[in-house]
Amino acid sequence: MDDLRRTEALLSQQQTKISARNVQVWYGDTHAIKDVSVEIADKTTTAFIGPSGCGKSTFLRCINRMNDTIPAARIEGDIEIDGEDIYDRRVDPVRLRAKVGMVFQKPNPFPKSIYDNVAYGPRIHGLARGRAELDAIVEKALRRAALWNEVKDRLTAPGTGLSGGQQQRLCIARAVATEPEVLLMDEPCSALDPIATAQVEELIDELRQNYSVVIVTHSMQQAARVSQKTAFFHLGHLVEFGDTATIFTNPEDSRTESYISGRIG
Amino acid sequence: MSALVIVLIVCAIAAAGFVLGRARALASAGGDIRGLHSLPSYYGLNVALAALLPALLLLALWSIAQPLLVERSVAAMLPDGVDSALVMSDVRRVADGLALAVAQGALSPQEVAALDADATDLRATLGDVGVALGSAVTPEILDAARTHRAMSATGDLWRAIVVIAAALAGTAVGWSVTNSALRARNLVERVALALLAFAASVAILTTLGIVLSLIFNTLEFFRLYPASEFFLGTTWSPSFGGGSELGILPLLWGTLYISFIALLVAVPIGLFAAIYLSEYASPGVRGIVKPLLEMLAGIPTIVYGLFALLTVGPLLVELFGNGGPLGLGWMDGGTAVMTAGLVMGIMLIPFVSSLSDDIINAVPQALRDGSLGLGATRSETVRQVILPAALPGIVGAVLLAASRAIGETMIVVLGAGAAARLSMNPFDAMTTVTAKIVSQLTGDADFSSPEALVAFALGMTLFVITLVLNVFALWIVRTYREQYD
């Protein structure tokens, strides 16, 4: 199993999807991210771990420029996706976010029907010509999120009426429906019970076939289960980045080892 | 002894009770506060309340009951067959006048007792001390007034004695039960609860009283004037000489028309302002604009009325009247539905924007993030996620604004004119229910004529309309509020 993972990781390492160099982020006077450089591979799940307030969510939000919506945030350095600088003046953050989907910590379905939730992105970006095509997109997205069988008979029911795990899978379907190339997940399972968590983790593993998935998690077991690459953040620094198996079994940095073995964090 | 003096004495007794109770509690615990169930001041407060509450309650009840009892026994003295309500008011005036005369030294108590209605000109004497009487005083009335005065004086004396005795008794009881184990804190807490509940029920009882007074006067009106003609009549032409036509429809039409125009102005502007403030404005801009906008709400409506009369009306006439640049000639005078509607709309902008702003802010940030994260622009997010989520609350805000528009008076009186008519032209002068209530009640009308009583029927109709609107608005807001979470 480990061998298989390592081979996969090696394969994908050749195709860098996201490349960040010397990224610095300030919230007002707080220096939240200090000189982070990382290469994130395509068709791989990369986990960001680290104690609360270490900057992993902040860094995640840099990748689709969600920090732009916070007036006090200031970003320096380069982040490139497919070799294109996303902080370039010519890049429209709105278009970028269609390419880099995001799933949030708390399930946040819109107060609309299940169908309209999933169709939201495709409608905004004009991905469907006609109702039939939109229906197909919605069904495909819900199938990918492993939710189709549970909701196919009640697509017009409100999305807020689903259970927590179903809501989070609906949000994943919603993000997938716009055909992003990268999927960012900010602690997607922290509000879910173990069964729903297992479903979402299984889903992440399937999504990896098509997307580059970046997941922030507080659970080291989860990071070990779903990711091929792991990045450990501490106090705004990227302390260590490497294959998940290596990080968890033979970390280079003593801080990483302390965190993984539960001595700090 | 006047009620004020009694209240002061009771307060003094209570203050003394406070000191005594506090001291006794401390003494019972041997001077150690930790040995007491409650802090010493709670024991003092407990004794003070035991003195105050029964005494003041008794004072209030006595002050209500005494005049009723006195007047009943005095009325029994009067000969039958006279208009007792009228005579009683004479008796009251004479009795008050005598009391005043004695107080000012114009008459001595002995002189009052010896007064002879036929011999002295009592009317002139009382006129000198400032009590004007409508007619000369007859011996019967003088007798009745003297009895009235005597009984009231006795009653007042007993009132003072009983109330002060109650205060003393309360102090004594409160003091005697004070010991270190008494749960004075809990007792005081219970009094605080009763006080708060009383304050809440005053508001409810007042509303009830208003409704009842409206209902009785409305029923009285419908006895004099057929309800079907009131509700279905299309002409409003009150004439105090009789033969009035009091149809509510033209007034209701004017009210709804003006409110409609006001909402047409206030809802889009208010809503857009709210969206700007909550979604786009930076904290600095928001901190300045929001208070400024809310200042509009603090302007008295009479000032808005002046604005309508002196600025907006003439401006509209210039634009839409004869010889205007548009050459339309739609408008004859400055007072019109349009004038009042526009100004009322301006008045309602802060109302709509402030409520909508709160509601939009209550939409969780997670929904905004979700939409932005899918690549939606801010205005797409507002249109497709935030407004649908906030819609029930916004509808509620609009309905509340509508009920304010319907009840508005001053702007209409000054801006819309006084002609009750059913017309579609928004540049015609029209009038509303509220404006006509004012004009029906501010004349010299006899309050028992249908022309005056119609005001209550109008008020009742308005009350029902706004009540239904408010209940509906609150229902909408409450039903759909839990959507997020």
XYZ file of C-alpha atoms in Angstrom:
750
model
C 0.000 0.000 0.000
C 2.755 2.359 1.002
C 4.655 1.489 -2.112
C 1.640 2.243 -4.250
C 1.181 5.611 -2.616
C 4.788 6.469 -3.020
C 4.708 5.589 -6.691
C 1.640 7.738 -7.201
C 3.252 10.586 -5.377
C 6.361 10.304 -7.466
C 4.297 10.279 -10.635
C 2.356 13.372 -9.764
C 5.342 15.246 -8.450
C 6.315 15.863 -12.009
C 3.186 17.915 -12.630
C 3.154 20.876 -10.303
C -0.266 22.483 -10.151
C 0.221 25.217 -7.596
C 3.536 26.767 -6.822
C 3.915 29.300 -4.032
C 7.114 31.262 -3.486
C 7.939 33.438 -0.471
C 4.328 34.114 0.439
C 3.794 36.575 3.276
C 0.407 37.515 4.706
C -0.440 40.242 7.175
C -3.784 40.815 8.874
C -3.320 44.415 9.915
C -0.197 44.212 12.053
C -0.291 40.462 12.553
C 2.185 38.590 10.425
C 0.110 35.460 9.756
C 2.168 33.718 7.066
C 5.939 33.999 7.057
C 7.801 33.227 3.883
C 6.012 30.094 2.783
C 7.113 28.309 -0.398
C 5.433 25.117 -1.496
C 4.781 23.121 -4.657
C 1.433 21.352 -4.777
C 1.082 18.547 -7.281
C -1.813 17.826 -9.591
C -4.159 14.879 -8.959
C -2.882 14.565 -5.422
C -4.348 15.230 -2.010
C -2.197 17.564 0.020
C -2.925 17.970 3.713
C -2.073 21.074 5.747
C -1.687 20.257 9.409
C -0.611 22.276 12.391
C -1.919 23.781 15.623
C -4.719 26.387 15.641
C -3.652 29.824 14.471
C -0.607 28.474 12.626
C -1.756 30.004 9.322
C -2.804 26.901 7.409
C -6.333 28.181 6.700
C -4.935 31.599 5.807
C -2.592 30.055 3.305
C -5.432 27.978 1.872
C -7.505 31.115 1.389
C -4.615 32.726 -0.481
C -4.825 30.072 -3.163
C -8.233 31.254 -4.381
C -7.804 34.851 -3.242
C -10.592 34.613 -0.666
C -8.442 36.829 1.538
C -9.230 39.647 -0.894
C -12.653 39.871 0.768
C -11.018 40.761 4.082
C -10.054 44.454 3.932
C -7.225 44.186 6.471
C -5.402 41.333 4.719
C -2.206 42.054 2.746
C -0.354 39.483 0.676
C 3.170 39.433 -0.758
C 5.013 36.832 -2.810
C 3.966 34.761 -5.807
C 1.405 32.038 -6.145
C 1.190 30.423 -9.562
C -1.378 27.976 -10.823
C -0.301 26.219 -14.009
C 2.493 28.749 -14.272
C 0.160 31.745 -14.153
C 0.562 34.261 -11.338
C -2.855 34.491 -9.671
C -2.031 37.796 -8.011
C -1.284 39.378 -11.356
C -3.249 42.531 -12.058
C -4.820 40.921 -15.129
C -6.281 37.995 -13.193
C -9.894 38.407 -12.188
C -10.305 36.875 -8.713
C -13.894 36.034 -9.583
C -12.803 33.888 -12.541
C -10.021 32.374 -10.456
C -12.462 31.195 -7.803
C -14.430 29.356 -10.448
C -11.249 27.444 -11.277
C -10.250 26.908 -7.641
C -13.274 25.622 -5.743
C -13.585 25.784 -1.981
C -15.392 23.786 0.671
C -15.727 25.364 4.086
C -15.472 24.180 7.659
C -19.168 24.445 8.428
C -21.578 23.170 5.794
C -23.038 26.317 4.251
C -25.766 25.357 1.783
C -27.676 28.337 0.436
C -31.283 28.619 1.573
C -32.415 27.262 -1.782
C -33.429 23.855 -3.118
C -30.852 21.092 -3.433
C -30.999 21.460 -7.199
C -30.504 25.232 -7.115
C -27.597 24.867 -4.710
C -25.721 22.664 -7.135
C -26.824 24.632 -10.191
C -25.682 27.916 -8.627
C -22.129 27.898 -10.005
C -22.996 26.557 -13.471
C -25.721 29.182 -13.795
C -23.426 32.023 -12.781
C -20.712 30.945 -15.168
C -23.062 29.991 -17.987
C -21.798 26.415 -18.133
C -25.077 24.940 -19.340
C -27.029 25.584 -22.499
C -30.592 24.744 -21.634
C -32.327 22.917 -18.879
C -31.369 19.404 -19.958
C -27.671 20.168 -19.877
C -27.999 21.800 -16.452
C -29.878 18.739 -15.201
C -27.014 16.586 -16.406
C -24.410 18.761 -14.690
C -26.341 18.699 -11.425
C -26.759 14.943 -11.546
C -23.084 14.414 -12.347
C -21.973 16.663 -9.513
C -24.296 14.987 -7.028
C -23.119 11.556 -8.151
C -19.494 12.594 -7.716
C -20.294 13.819 -4.231
C -21.937 10.446 -3.500
C -25.182 12.190 -2.707
C -27.293 11.453 -5.765
C -28.977 8.312 -4.468
C -29.976 10.004 -1.248
C -31.498 13.132 -2.780
C -32.577 12.247 -6.314
C -36.260 12.099 -5.284
C -36.242 15.426 -3.494
C -34.145 17.789 -5.550
C -36.633 20.582 -4.914
C -36.399 20.201 -1.127
C -34.374 22.907 0.652
C -30.677 22.149 0.994
C -30.755 23.347 4.587
C -33.077 20.467 5.475
C -30.405 17.805 4.916
C -28.331 16.262 7.700
C -24.915 17.731 8.487
C -22.963 15.140 6.500
C -25.340 15.415 3.562
C -25.074 19.216 3.687
C -21.287 19.014 3.493
C -21.480 16.622 0.564
C -23.954 18.996 -1.059
C -21.390 21.780 -0.647
C -18.776 19.535 -2.245
C -21.169 18.798 -5.114
C -21.757 22.521 -5.440
C -18.037 23.165 -5.675
C -17.500 20.275 -8.103
C -20.333 21.405 -10.385
C -18.315 24.381 -11.663
C -15.604 21.946 -12.879
C -12.750 23.440 -10.841
C -9.182 22.277 -11.331
C -8.230 22.635 -7.688
C -10.445 21.900 -4.713
C -9.604 23.604 -1.420
C -11.138 22.120 1.716
C -10.948 24.013 4.993
C -11.487 21.442 7.755
C -14.419 19.932 5.861
C -15.138 17.279 8.493
C -14.811 19.233 11.717
C -18.574 19.639 12.036
C -19.383 16.072 11.063
C -19.827 12.795 12.923
C -17.455 9.853 12.243
C -19.751 8.169 9.716
C -20.218 11.338 7.671
C -16.489 11.974 7.992
C -15.729 8.552 6.552
C -18.055 9.274 3.625
C -16.395 12.594 2.924
C -12.912 11.079 3.169
C -13.859 8.387 0.692
C -15.152 11.109 -1.542
C -11.909 13.075 -1.300
C -9.996 10.023 -2.408
C -12.215 9.733 -5.475
C -12.002 13.418 -6.280
C -8.243 13.136 -6.305
C -8.512 11.257 -9.588
C -9.565 14.479 -11.291
C -8.466 17.353 -9.136
C -5.673 18.653 -7.075
C -7.169 18.555 -3.572
C -5.789 20.627 -0.714
C -7.268 19.890 2.693
C -6.717 21.652 6.000
C -7.322 19.357 8.923
C -6.849 19.203 12.663
C -6.980 15.459 12.679
C -3.632 13.843 12.027
C -5.309 10.504 11.439
C -7.350 12.127 8.732
C -4.276 13.639 7.140
C -2.606 10.235 7.187
C -5.702 8.556 5.721
C -6.524 10.880 2.841
C -3.351 12.648 1.766
C -0.297 11.780 -0.241
C 1.572 14.936 0.690
C 1.533 16.709 4.037
C 2.636 20.186 5.006
C 3.182 21.052 8.650
C 2.648 24.685 9.605
C 3.758 26.209 12.872
C 3.446 29.870 13.940
C 3.114 31.051 10.346
C 6.083 29.059 9.052
C 5.948 26.066 6.784
C 8.096 23.768 8.920
C 8.110 20.651 6.831
C 6.613 19.464 3.584
C 6.919 16.008 2.105
C 5.303 12.662 1.485
C 2.675 11.889 4.074
C 4.278 8.580 4.925
C 7.624 10.232 5.580
C 6.190 13.054 7.649
C 4.302 10.676 9.893
C 6.933 8.024 10.279
C 10.244 9.804 9.966
C 9.923 13.586 10.225
C 13.044 15.666 9.765
C 12.159 18.579 11.993
C 11.868 18.083 15.737
C 8.828 20.395 15.870
C 6.981 18.180 13.424
C 7.779 15.152 15.477
C 6.629 16.844 18.676
C 3.356 17.882 17.057
C 2.647 14.486 15.521
C 3.440 12.659 18.725
C 1.207 15.070 20.655
C 3.832 16.898 22.683
C 2.964 20.316 21.266
C -0.168 21.682 19.621
C -53.546 66.084 54.700
C -52.767 65.937 51.016
C -51.687 62.749 49.268
C -48.208 64.134 48.604
C -47.573 64.771 52.301
C -48.781 61.253 53.115
C -46.446 59.769 50.529
C -43.545 61.724 51.991
C -44.369 60.543 55.513
C -44.635 56.932 54.321
C -41.279 57.276 52.578
C -39.747 58.621 55.756
C -41.169 55.683 57.709
C -39.753 53.298 55.082
C -36.345 54.957 55.318
C -36.405 54.548 59.065
C -37.506 50.937 58.576
C -34.516 50.386 56.291
C -32.114 51.546 58.962
C -33.869 49.572 61.698
C -34.095 46.361 59.663
C -30.459 46.563 58.671
C -29.386 47.127 62.259
C -31.566 44.284 63.588
C -30.224 41.855 61.009
C -26.670 42.756 61.874
C -27.401 42.474 65.555
C -29.040 39.046 65.116
C -25.880 37.765 63.474
C -23.731 39.256 66.180
C -22.296 41.908 63.870
C -20.760 39.362 61.475
C -22.072 39.758 57.935
C -21.070 36.223 57.052
C -23.606 34.879 59.541
C -26.467 36.407 57.547
C -28.356 34.755 54.721
C -28.296 37.991 52.687
C -26.351 41.221 52.709
C -27.555 43.606 55.467
C -29.022 46.123 53.034
C -31.405 43.429 51.732
C -32.899 43.125 55.237
C -33.256 46.885 55.370
C -34.838 46.945 51.922
C -37.183 44.174 52.963
C -38.476 46.192 55.928
C -38.735 49.348 53.803
C -40.764 47.518 51.184
C -43.008 46.023 53.855
C -43.759 49.603 54.936
C -44.056 51.137 51.471
C -46.044 48.653 49.429
C -49.166 48.085 51.561
C -49.344 51.767 52.519
C -49.052 53.089 48.979
C -51.470 50.484 47.643
C -53.981 51.468 50.324
C -53.460 55.146 49.500
C -54.127 54.558 45.823
C -57.262 52.503 46.437
C -58.602 54.960 49.009
C -58.003 57.931 46.716
C -59.993 56.220 43.993
C -62.810 54.969 46.203
C -63.411 58.014 48.415
C -64.759 60.458 45.785
C -67.075 57.779 44.441
C -68.534 57.023 47.876
C -68.851 60.685 48.829
C -70.614 61.582 45.627
C -73.022 58.707 45.970
C -74.118 59.730 49.437
C -74.347 63.400 48.422
C -76.370 62.496 45.359
C -78.807 60.669 47.600
C -79.420 63.945 49.462
C -80.414 65.853 46.350
C -84.100 66.065 45.396
C -85.198 63.614 42.733
C -85.964 64.687 39.205
C -82.982 66.948 38.611
C -80.268 66.226 36.096
C -77.937 64.663 38.644
C -74.788 64.675 36.511
C -75.118 68.401 35.913
C -76.038 69.192 39.528
C -73.236 67.030 40.863
C -70.681 68.930 38.820
C -72.093 72.163 40.345
C -71.842 70.654 43.791
C -68.278 69.657 43.172
C -67.364 73.118 41.959
C -68.969 74.815 44.942
C -67.322 72.399 47.345
C -63.948 72.992 45.723
C -64.589 76.718 45.746
C -65.413 76.720 49.451
C -62.263 74.763 50.222
C -60.245 77.207 48.171
C -61.900 80.207 49.828
C -61.075 78.859 53.262
C -57.531 78.093 52.211
C -57.045 81.623 50.863
C -58.647 83.215 53.916
C -61.601 84.746 52.044
C -63.945 82.819 54.283
C -63.443 81.370 57.730
C -64.691 77.846 58.516
C -67.337 79.391 60.799
C -68.548 81.603 57.991
C -68.830 78.586 55.714
C -70.943 76.779 58.261
C -73.175 79.853 58.671
C -73.505 80.610 54.967
C -77.003 81.238 53.705
C -77.448 80.783 49.991
C -80.234 83.399 49.778
C -78.541 86.017 51.901
C -74.969 86.079 50.526
C -73.830 86.302 46.964
C -71.745 83.143 47.032
C -71.147 83.297 43.294
C -69.322 86.621 43.642
C -67.357 85.440 46.688
C -66.145 82.335 44.895
C -65.469 84.334 41.757
C -63.081 86.435 43.815
C -60.997 83.364 44.718
C -60.901 82.198 41.115
C -63.764 79.685 40.891
C -66.262 80.741 38.240
C -69.778 79.377 38.624
C -72.278 79.170 35.787
C -75.306 80.161 37.803
C -76.307 81.376 41.249
C -76.060 78.821 44.049
C -79.343 77.373 45.276
C -79.761 76.364 48.947
C -79.912 72.660 47.992
C -76.635 72.840 46.170
C -74.998 74.779 48.963
C -76.134 72.175 51.478
C -74.933 69.359 49.296
C -71.608 71.132 48.751
C -71.179 71.634 52.482
C -71.882 67.945 53.117
C -69.539 67.045 50.271
C -66.826 69.181 51.810
C -67.318 67.829 55.281
C -67.320 64.198 54.166
C -64.256 64.701 52.003
C -62.416 66.347 54.874
C -63.273 63.468 57.228
C -62.314 60.981 54.556
C -58.980 62.695 53.966
C -58.204 62.664 57.659
C -58.983 58.974 57.972
C -57.020 58.271 54.824
C -53.944 59.835 56.378
C -54.419 57.930 59.635
C -55.056 54.565 57.989
C -52.222 54.854 55.471
C -49.650 55.927 58.025
C -50.843 53.209 60.378
C -50.414 50.678 57.572
C -46.893 51.909 56.949
C -46.052 51.628 60.645
C -47.636 48.183 60.869
C -45.698 47.044 57.819
C -42.477 48.293 59.337
C -43.242 46.503 62.568
C -44.023 43.203 60.847
C -40.979 43.471 58.599
C -38.787 44.344 61.524
C -40.089 41.577 63.762
C -39.501 38.814 61.199
C -35.957 40.022 60.539
C -33.409 37.521 61.758
C -30.248 36.055 60.323
C -32.069 33.126 58.673
C -34.658 35.254 56.844
C -34.147 35.008 53.076
C -34.392 38.745 52.578
C -32.556 38.627 49.258
C -35.132 36.259 47.774
C -38.004 38.403 49.058
C -36.547 41.533 47.522
C -36.007 39.590 44.292
C -39.682 38.686 44.262
C -40.689 42.332 44.690
C -38.384 43.272 41.809
C -40.092 40.648 39.682
C -43.523 42.005 40.603
C -42.405 45.540 39.753
C -41.142 44.491 36.312
C -44.299 42.487 35.597
C -46.371 45.502 36.631
C -44.490 47.740 34.194
C -45.087 45.265 31.395
C -48.781 44.969 32.158
C -49.241 48.754 32.229
C -48.362 48.879 28.522
C -50.734 46.050 27.708
C -53.573 47.466 29.803
C -53.150 50.873 28.172
C -53.474 49.328 24.747
C -56.556 47.523 25.941
C -57.967 50.777 27.250
C -57.347 52.550 23.955
C -59.020 49.758 22.034
C -62.020 49.724 24.356
C -62.528 53.488 24.139
C -62.313 53.215 20.356
C -64.775 50.344 20.270
C -67.414 52.006 22.438
C -67.297 55.276 20.534
C -67.342 53.406 17.234
C -70.412 51.442 18.298
C -72.037 54.723 19.364
C -71.301 56.118 15.894
C -72.789 53.111 14.157
C -75.988 53.592 16.189
C -76.321 57.050 14.657
C -74.995 56.295 11.189
C -75.420 53.051 9.214
C -72.253 50.987 8.998
C -72.912 49.946 5.416
C -72.946 53.574 4.278
C -69.799 54.269 6.231
C -67.844 51.405 4.725
C -69.287 51.513 1.211
C -70.093 55.191 0.716
C -68.053 56.926 -1.956
C -68.704 60.473 -0.798
C -67.183 62.248 2.154
C -68.999 65.465 2.904
C -69.551 66.082 6.576
C -71.846 68.972 7.377
C -72.484 69.866 10.948
C -75.955 71.051 10.087
C -76.982 67.422 9.456
C -77.340 65.362 6.304
C -73.649 64.455 6.186
C -72.369 61.760 3.914
C -69.585 59.924 5.703
C -68.236 57.307 3.309
C -64.763 56.054 4.201
C -63.796 54.914 0.703
C -62.364 58.221 -0.604
C -60.278 58.571 2.553
C -59.109 54.978 2.426
C -58.224 55.421 -1.225
C -56.204 58.528 -0.441
C -54.424 56.751 2.420
C -53.509 53.736 0.345
C -52.526 55.802 -2.702
C -50.189 58.054 -0.710
C -48.737 55.096 1.202
C -48.194 53.258 -2.065
C -46.220 56.157 -3.534
C -44.287 56.521 -0.282
C -43.303 52.848 -0.361
C -42.426 53.122 -4.048
C -39.886 55.745 -3.010
C -38.737 54.292 0.289
C -38.390 50.579 -0.459
C -35.919 50.664 -3.371
C -33.859 53.521 -1.975
C -33.873 52.161 1.557
C -33.068 48.653 0.420
C -30.249 49.721 -1.875
C -28.819 51.915 0.850
C -28.929 48.960 3.213
C -27.188 46.713 0.690
C -24.513 49.325 0.111
C -23.973 49.827 3.817
C -23.832 46.174 4.779
C -22.100 44.649 1.757
C -19.959 47.285 0.084
C -19.176 50.176 2.401
C -15.909 50.095 4.301
C -16.213 50.285 8.083
C -15.200 53.958 8.026
C -17.831 54.969 5.482
C -20.430 52.860 7.239
C -19.620 54.494 10.558
C -20.406 57.907 9.080
C -23.243 57.162 6.661
C -25.363 54.980 8.898
C -25.810 57.522 11.708
C -26.420 60.253 9.124
C -29.111 58.165 7.478
C -30.674 57.409 10.813
C -30.732 61.100 11.597
C -33.474 61.364 8.962
C -35.588 59.253 11.288
C -35.171 61.827 14.046
C -36.683 64.711 12.101
C -40.173 65.508 13.417
C -42.878 64.758 10.852
C -44.156 68.328 11.024
C -40.799 69.428 9.591
C -41.258 66.956 6.759
C -44.707 68.491 6.310
C -43.205 71.962 5.964
C -40.688 70.582 3.497
C -43.571 69.123 1.468
C -45.586 72.320 1.603
C -42.838 74.818 0.905
C -40.292 72.971 -1.231
C -41.506 69.776 -2.843
C -45.014 70.997 -3.705
C -43.905 74.162 -5.557
C -41.126 72.191 -7.261
C -43.597 69.631 -8.568
C -45.982 72.337 -9.750
C -43.149 73.942 -11.631
C -42.355 70.637 -13.322
C -45.772 69.154 -13.926
C -48.057 72.172 -13.654
C -49.276 74.569 -16.319
C -46.435 76.362 -18.107
C -43.829 73.938 -16.799
C -40.873 72.926 -18.946
C -42.595 69.635 -19.726
C -45.790 71.426 -20.797
C -47.972 68.813 -19.137
C -50.339 70.865 -17.034
C -51.220 67.924 -14.809
C -50.953 69.723 -11.536
C -52.942 72.706 -10.289
C -51.712 73.222 -6.744
C -48.729 72.256 -4.659
C -50.725 69.948 -2.414
C -51.122 66.588 -4.061
C -50.856 62.868 -3.498
C -47.464 62.979 -5.191
C -46.120 65.695 -2.891
C -47.135 63.895 0.280
C -46.105 60.493 -1.080
C -42.613 61.633 -2.063
C -41.920 63.322 1.241
C -43.362 60.442 3.223
C -41.160 58.122 1.195
C -38.111 60.140 2.208
C -39.233 59.907 5.806
C -39.460 56.117 5.543
C -36.034 55.580 3.918
C -34.109 55.288 7.197
C -36.852 53.070 8.579
C -36.512 50.593 5.709
C -32.733 50.865 5.420
C -32.013 50.463 9.100
C -34.225 47.393 9.492
C -32.995 45.829 6.236
C -29.392 46.521 7.182
C -29.842 44.591 10.425
C -31.485 41.747 8.572
C -28.824 41.573 5.856
C -26.115 41.622 8.499
C -27.796 38.674 10.166
C -27.208 36.549 7.065
C -24.245 34.380 8.045
C -20.852 35.181 6.578
C -20.588 31.498 5.613
C -23.198 32.014 2.887
C -21.250 34.957 1.435
C -18.017 32.951 1.523
C -19.750 30.023 -0.112
C -21.031 32.119 -2.953
C -17.804 34.085 -3.446
C -15.847 30.841 -3.274
C -17.839 29.550 -6.238
C -16.725 32.502 -8.303
C -19.774 34.723 -7.893
C -19.324 38.486 -7.877
C -20.517 40.549 -4.966
C -23.684 41.720 -6.666
C -24.489 38.173 -7.805
C -24.028 37.087 -4.218
C -26.344 39.827 -3.012
C -28.985 39.099 -5.632
C -28.965 35.334 -5.544
C -28.001 34.404 -2.013
C -28.276 37.262 0.442
C -31.525 38.849 -0.658
C -33.389 35.515 -0.933
C -32.095 34.580 2.504
C -33.038 37.968 3.955
C -36.298 38.320 2.037
C -38.710 37.390 4.829
C -37.109 39.945 7.107
C -37.142 42.577 4.395
C -40.816 41.922 3.679
C -41.434 42.360 7.377
C -39.552 45.664 7.340
C -41.570 46.874 4.358
C -44.846 45.967 6.034
C -43.810 47.823 9.180
C -42.933 50.824 7.015
C -46.331 50.515 5.337
C -48.128 50.609 8.626
C -46.206 53.759 9.539
C -47.120 55.320 6.206
C -50.772 54.546 6.757
C -50.742 56.148 10.179
C -48.798 59.261 9.144
C -50.703 62.530 9.647
C -48.720 65.733 9.576
C -47.143 65.265 6.142
C -50.563 64.536 4.714
C -52.255 67.487 6.371
C -49.663 69.856 4.936
C -48.743 68.093 1.716
C -51.756 66.317 0.302
C -54.566 68.831 0.649
C -57.969 68.364 2.215
C -60.162 67.250 -0.659
C -61.657 63.794 -0.186
C -61.975 62.362 -3.639
C -61.567 59.167 -5.576
C -59.180 59.961 -8.362
C -56.427 58.111 -10.182
C -54.335 61.216 -10.909
C -51.431 61.350 -8.457
C -51.186 65.110 -8.987
C -54.652 65.717 -7.546
C -55.094 66.847 -3.992
C -56.531 64.069 -1.829
C -56.767 63.371 1.824
C -56.339 60.461 4.170
C -58.125 58.885 7.091
C -55.734 60.398 9.630
C -55.998 63.922 8.246
C -59.792 63.728 8.420
C -59.733 62.477 11.992
C -57.837 65.631 12.864
C -60.245 67.911 11.044
C -63.326 66.176 12.506
C -62.149 66.563 16.083
C -60.548 69.994 16.000
C -63.743 71.876 15.153
C -66.466 73.037 17.531
C -68.431 69.862 16.948
C -70.593 68.382 19.655
C -68.930 65.156 20.701
C -72.159 63.217 20.493
C -72.849 64.067 16.856
C -72.052 61.517 14.168
C -69.760 64.082 12.512
C -67.442 63.952 15.529
C -67.943 60.300 16.424
C -66.996 59.267 12.910
C -63.424 60.043 13.919
C -63.492 57.042 16.230
C -64.820 54.787 13.501
C -62.056 56.045 11.215
C -59.475 55.522 13.941
C -60.777 52.024 14.591
C -60.540 51.156 10.897
C -56.965 52.414 10.742
C -56.105 50.594 13.930
C -57.411 47.320 12.522
C -55.543 47.797 9.239
C -52.205 48.595 10.868
C -52.697 45.886 13.481
C -53.248 43.285 10.776
C -50.209 44.574 8.875
C -48.025 44.488 11.977
C -49.137 41.049 13.043
C -48.583 39.787 9.519
C -45.126 41.396 9.385
C -44.097 39.934 12.731
C -45.454 36.572 11.702
C -43.388 36.593 8.513
C -40.257 37.697 10.304
C -40.669 35.081 12.999
C -41.649 32.189 10.755
C -38.712 32.469 8.419
C -36.098 33.663 10.857
C -34.656 30.252 11.763
C -33.712 29.545 8.179
C -30.047 30.009 8.890
C -28.370 28.130 11.751
